[in-house]
Short mmCIF file of C-alpha atoms in Angstrom, two decimals:
data_model
loop_
_atom_site.label_atom_id
_atom_site.label_comp_id
_atom_site.label_asym_id
_atom_site.label_seq_id
_atom_site.Cartn_x
_atom_site.Cartn_y
_atom_site.Cartn_z
CA UNK O 310 -8.44 11.57 -139.58
CA UNK O 311 -4.71 11.84 -140.08
CA UNK O 312 -3.76 14.87 -142.14
CA UNK O 313 -3.33 14.49 -145.30
CA UNK O 314 0.25 13.29 -147.03
CA UNK O 315 1.78 12.61 -150.55
CA UNK O 316 1.82 9.06 -151.65
CA UNK O 317 5.02 7.64 -151.03
CA UNK O 318 7.44 6.12 -154.34
CA UNK O 319 8.34 3.13 -152.22
CA UNK O 320 6.59 0.87 -150.05
CA UNK O 321 7.92 2.18 -146.30
CA UNK O 322 8.13 -1.22 -145.25
CA UNK O 323 7.94 -5.25 -146.13
CA UNK O 324 6.72 -6.13 -142.25
CA UNK O 325 4.76 -3.73 -140.33
CA UNK O 326 2.04 -5.03 -137.99
CA UNK O 327 -1.05 -5.24 -138.85
CA UNK O 328 -2.87 -2.24 -137.10
CA UNK O 329 0.29 0.10 -138.55
CA UNK O 330 -0.64 -1.61 -142.24
CA UNK O 331 -3.91 -0.97 -141.92
CA UNK O 332 -3.55 2.28 -140.59
CA UNK O 333 -1.35 3.26 -143.54
CA UNK O 334 -4.26 1.71 -145.63
CA UNK O 335 -7.04 4.02 -144.23
CA UNK O 336 -4.62 7.26 -143.98
CA UNK O 337 -4.16 7.09 -148.27
CA UNK O 338 -7.80 6.00 -148.45
CA UNK O 339 -8.33 9.61 -146.36
CA UNK O 340 -6.28 11.46 -148.45
CA UNK O 341 -7.44 10.35 -152.01
CA UNK O 342 -10.90 11.07 -150.88
CA UNK O 343 -10.20 14.39 -150.22
CA UNK O 344 -8.01 14.70 -152.98
CA UNK O 345 -10.34 13.41 -155.85
CA UNK O 346 -13.58 12.27 -153.99
CA UNK O 347 -15.53 8.71 -154.09
CA UNK O 348 -16.27 8.00 -157.66
CA UNK O 349 -12.48 8.08 -158.59
CA UNK O 350 -10.79 5.99 -155.88
CA UNK O 351 -9.94 2.59 -156.82
CA UNK O 352 -8.07 -0.10 -154.59
CA UNK O 353 -5.30 0.15 -156.68
CA UNK O 354 -4.87 3.87 -155.92
CA UNK O 355 -5.39 3.24 -152.26
CA UNK O 356 -2.46 0.59 -152.65
CA UNK O 357 0.13 2.72 -154.33
CA UNK O 358 -0.98 6.05 -151.99
CA UNK O 359 -0.01 3.78 -149.21
CA UNK O 360 2.85 1.87 -150.73
CA UNK O 361 1.52 -1.46 -150.25
CA UNK O 362 0.64 -4.05 -153.26
CA UNK O 363 -3.16 -3.82 -153.81
CA UNK O 364 -3.45 -7.76 -152.19
CA UNK O 365 -1.90 -6.32 -149.04
CA UNK O 366 -5.44 -4.13 -148.86
CA UNK O 367 -7.47 -6.99 -149.86
CA UNK O 368 -6.18 -8.65 -146.85
CA UNK O 369 -7.79 -5.96 -144.65
CA UNK O 370 -10.85 -4.71 -146.89
CA UNK O 371 -12.77 -6.30 -149.36
CA UNK O 372 -14.12 -3.51 -151.51
CA UNK O 373 -13.52 0.48 -151.24
CA UNK O 374 -17.30 0.19 -149.63
CA UNK O 375 -15.49 -1.84 -146.75
CA UNK O 376 -12.67 1.28 -146.70
CA UNK O 377 -15.30 3.85 -146.84
CA UNK O 378 -16.93 2.14 -144.11
CA UNK O 379 -14.35 1.58 -141.33
CA UNK O 380 -13.55 5.35 -141.96
CA UNK O 381 -17.08 6.20 -141.23
CA UNK O 382 -16.57 4.17 -137.92
CA UNK O 383 -13.66 6.01 -136.77
CA UNK O 384 -15.69 9.22 -137.31
CA UNK O 385 -18.40 7.72 -135.29
CA UNK O 386 -15.81 7.07 -132.64
CA UNK O 387 -14.58 10.45 -132.32
CA UNK O 388 -18.19 11.53 -131.71
CA UNK O 389 -19.18 8.69 -129.41
CA UNK O 390 -16.09 9.00 -127.06
CA UNK O 391 -15.94 12.26 -125.18
CA UNK O 392 -19.89 11.88 -124.44
CA UNK O 393 -19.22 8.11 -123.24
CA UNK O 394 -16.91 9.81 -120.83
CA UNK O 395 -18.92 12.50 -119.76
CA UNK O 396 -21.93 9.84 -118.31
CA UNK O 397 -19.65 8.31 -116.59
CA UNK O 398 -17.52 11.57 -115.29
CA UNK O 399 -18.94 12.10 -111.44
CA UNK O 400 -20.02 15.44 -110.49
CA UNK O 401 -21.67 16.59 -113.77
CA UNK O 402 -25.37 17.98 -114.24
CA UNK O 403 -27.20 15.87 -116.96
CA UNK O 404 -27.83 19.47 -118.83
CA UNK O 405 -23.39 19.85 -118.73
CA UNK O 406 -23.82 16.06 -119.84
CA UNK O 407 -25.83 16.80 -122.90
CA UNK O 408 -24.29 20.10 -123.65
CA UNK O 409 -21.04 18.30 -123.62
CA UNK O 410 -22.22 15.40 -126.25
CA UNK O 411 -23.69 17.89 -128.84
CA UNK O 412 -20.51 19.95 -128.13
CA UNK O 413 -18.57 16.83 -129.07
CA UNK O 414 -20.88 16.00 -131.99
CA UNK O 415 -20.52 18.87 -134.11
CA UNK O 416 -16.67 19.44 -133.31
CA UNK O 417 -16.12 16.15 -135.20
CA UNK O 418 -18.02 17.13 -137.79
CA UNK O 419 -16.41 20.99 -137.63
CA UNK O 420 -12.63 19.41 -137.48
CA UNK O 421 -12.86 17.08 -140.06
CA UNK O 422 -15.36 19.10 -142.63
CA UNK O 423 -14.21 18.00 -145.75
CA UNK O 424 -13.69 14.61 -144.96
CA UNK O 425 -17.25 14.22 -143.14
CA UNK O 426 -18.39 15.67 -146.16
CA UNK O 427 -16.85 13.11 -148.42
CA UNK O 428 -18.15 10.65 -146.25
CA UNK O 429 -21.64 10.85 -145.71
CA UNK O 430 -23.01 12.89 -148.32
CA UNK O 431 -20.80 12.41 -151.80
CA UNK O 432 -22.51 9.43 -153.49
CA UNK O 433 -21.75 6.31 -152.29
CA UNK O 434 -21.16 7.95 -148.76
CA UNK O 435 -23.96 6.23 -147.11
CA UNK O 436 -23.49 5.94 -143.62
CA UNK O 437 -24.27 2.35 -142.04
CA UNK O 438 -26.91 1.74 -139.40
CA UNK O 439 -24.87 0.68 -136.84
CA UNK O 440 -22.74 3.62 -135.75
CA UNK O 441 -26.30 6.00 -135.81
CA UNK O 442 -27.17 3.15 -133.90
CA UNK O 443 -24.81 3.69 -131.40
CA UNK O 444 -25.28 7.26 -130.94
CA UNK O 445 -28.71 7.31 -130.89
CA UNK O 446 -28.37 4.32 -127.93
CA UNK O 447 -26.18 6.88 -126.04
CA UNK O 448 -28.55 9.42 -126.45
CA UNK O 449 -31.52 7.36 -124.90
CA UNK O 450 -29.73 6.67 -122.34
CA UNK O 451 -28.77 9.80 -121.10
CA UNK O 452 -32.04 11.14 -121.55
CA UNK O 453 -33.39 8.24 -119.41
CA UNK O 454 -31.63 8.86 -117.01
CA UNK O 455 -31.64 12.24 -116.78
CA UNK O 456 -35.49 12.06 -116.38
CA UNK O 457 -34.55 9.78 -114.13
CA UNK O 458 -32.83 12.41 -111.93
CA UNK O 459 -35.81 15.21 -112.28
CA UNK O 460 -33.70 16.99 -114.55
CA UNK O 461 -35.14 16.25 -117.85
CA UNK O 462 -38.78 16.12 -118.37
CA UNK O 463 -38.81 13.01 -121.17
CA UNK O 464 -41.30 10.67 -120.59
CA UNK O 465 -40.53 8.64 -123.98
CA UNK O 466 -36.73 8.76 -123.88
CA UNK O 467 -36.14 7.02 -127.18
CA UNK O 468 -38.76 9.15 -129.21
CA UNK O 469 -37.09 12.22 -128.40
CA UNK O 470 -33.86 10.84 -129.36
CA UNK O 471 -34.60 9.69 -132.47
CA UNK O 472 -36.57 13.60 -132.78
CA UNK O 473 -32.98 15.09 -131.69
CA UNK O 474 -30.90 12.54 -133.77
CA UNK O 475 -32.39 13.38 -137.08
CA UNK O 476 -32.63 17.39 -135.76
CA UNK O 477 -29.24 17.72 -134.89
CA UNK O 478 -28.30 16.58 -138.58
CA UNK O 479 -29.92 19.89 -140.46
CA UNK O 480 -27.87 22.30 -139.34
CA UNK O 481 -24.91 20.58 -138.88
CA UNK O 482 -24.80 19.17 -142.32
CA UNK O 483 -25.92 22.39 -144.01
CA UNK O 484 -24.81 25.18 -141.79
CA UNK O 485 -20.99 26.65 -142.71
CA UNK O 486 -18.20 25.81 -140.40
CA UNK O 487 -17.53 29.53 -139.98
CA UNK O 488 -20.73 29.44 -138.52
CA UNK O 489 -20.92 28.59 -134.72
CA UNK O 490 -24.09 26.62 -134.04
CA UNK O 491 -22.87 24.61 -131.31
CA UNK O 492 -24.43 27.23 -128.61
CA UNK O 493 -27.93 27.25 -130.68
CA UNK O 494 -27.82 23.60 -131.02
CA UNK O 495 -27.18 22.91 -127.14
CA UNK O 496 -30.22 25.55 -126.89
CA UNK O 497 -32.64 23.45 -128.61
CA UNK O 498 -31.61 20.02 -127.37
CA UNK O 499 -32.55 21.67 -123.88
CA UNK O 500 -35.69 23.04 -124.66
CA UNK O 501 -36.87 19.87 -126.22
CA UNK O 502 -35.98 17.86 -122.95
CA UNK O 503 -37.38 20.57 -120.47
CA UNK O 504 -33.96 20.72 -119.22
CA UNK O 505 -34.26 22.72 -115.72
CA UNK O 506 -31.46 22.69 -112.84
CA UNK O 507 -30.87 19.96 -110.59
CA UNK O 508 -32.76 20.23 -107.19
CA UNK O 509 -30.96 19.97 -104.01
CA UNK O 510 -32.55 16.55 -101.69
CA UNK O 511 -34.85 17.33 -98.40
CA UNK O 512 -32.18 17.79 -95.64
#
């Protein structure tokens, strides 16, 4: 997420491209969440922080709940982008892809720890189903293909993905950020899927 910044005293320009204006509004929302939390967040405060009229915010978002959902979706995008790239990258073992997925998920949370907490764990910060479903589906694909390649032993990729997705949230949500949990969670995932080095094809 963009770094927190001070509220402008005047709008930064009456005419801005929609993507720029939307970004300004979301940046302001993130900064206010970090400053004061969800309960005191209002569309009026977002407008003032972004340097736009209140009505301008409503052109992009119907409510503060929609503002929150948009920031949550951006956080999930960060958690999905790198693992998706790893799935398509040739020359990697499925274990390396699984390790990369775990590392990307944890890094996204740790690099934006305070905002992540505000978005997902404060009252009003309930994540929608769509981003979590996308993360789960990505993991299902990885497990199924790793199993098909003979590197994992995962007879039920969907059930295993459900288990791992929920198992992941415990240490990531409740462990202090100065504790390195990436290696431990990667090892947990590998044990669950019975990961083993790929075997060379018979000559």
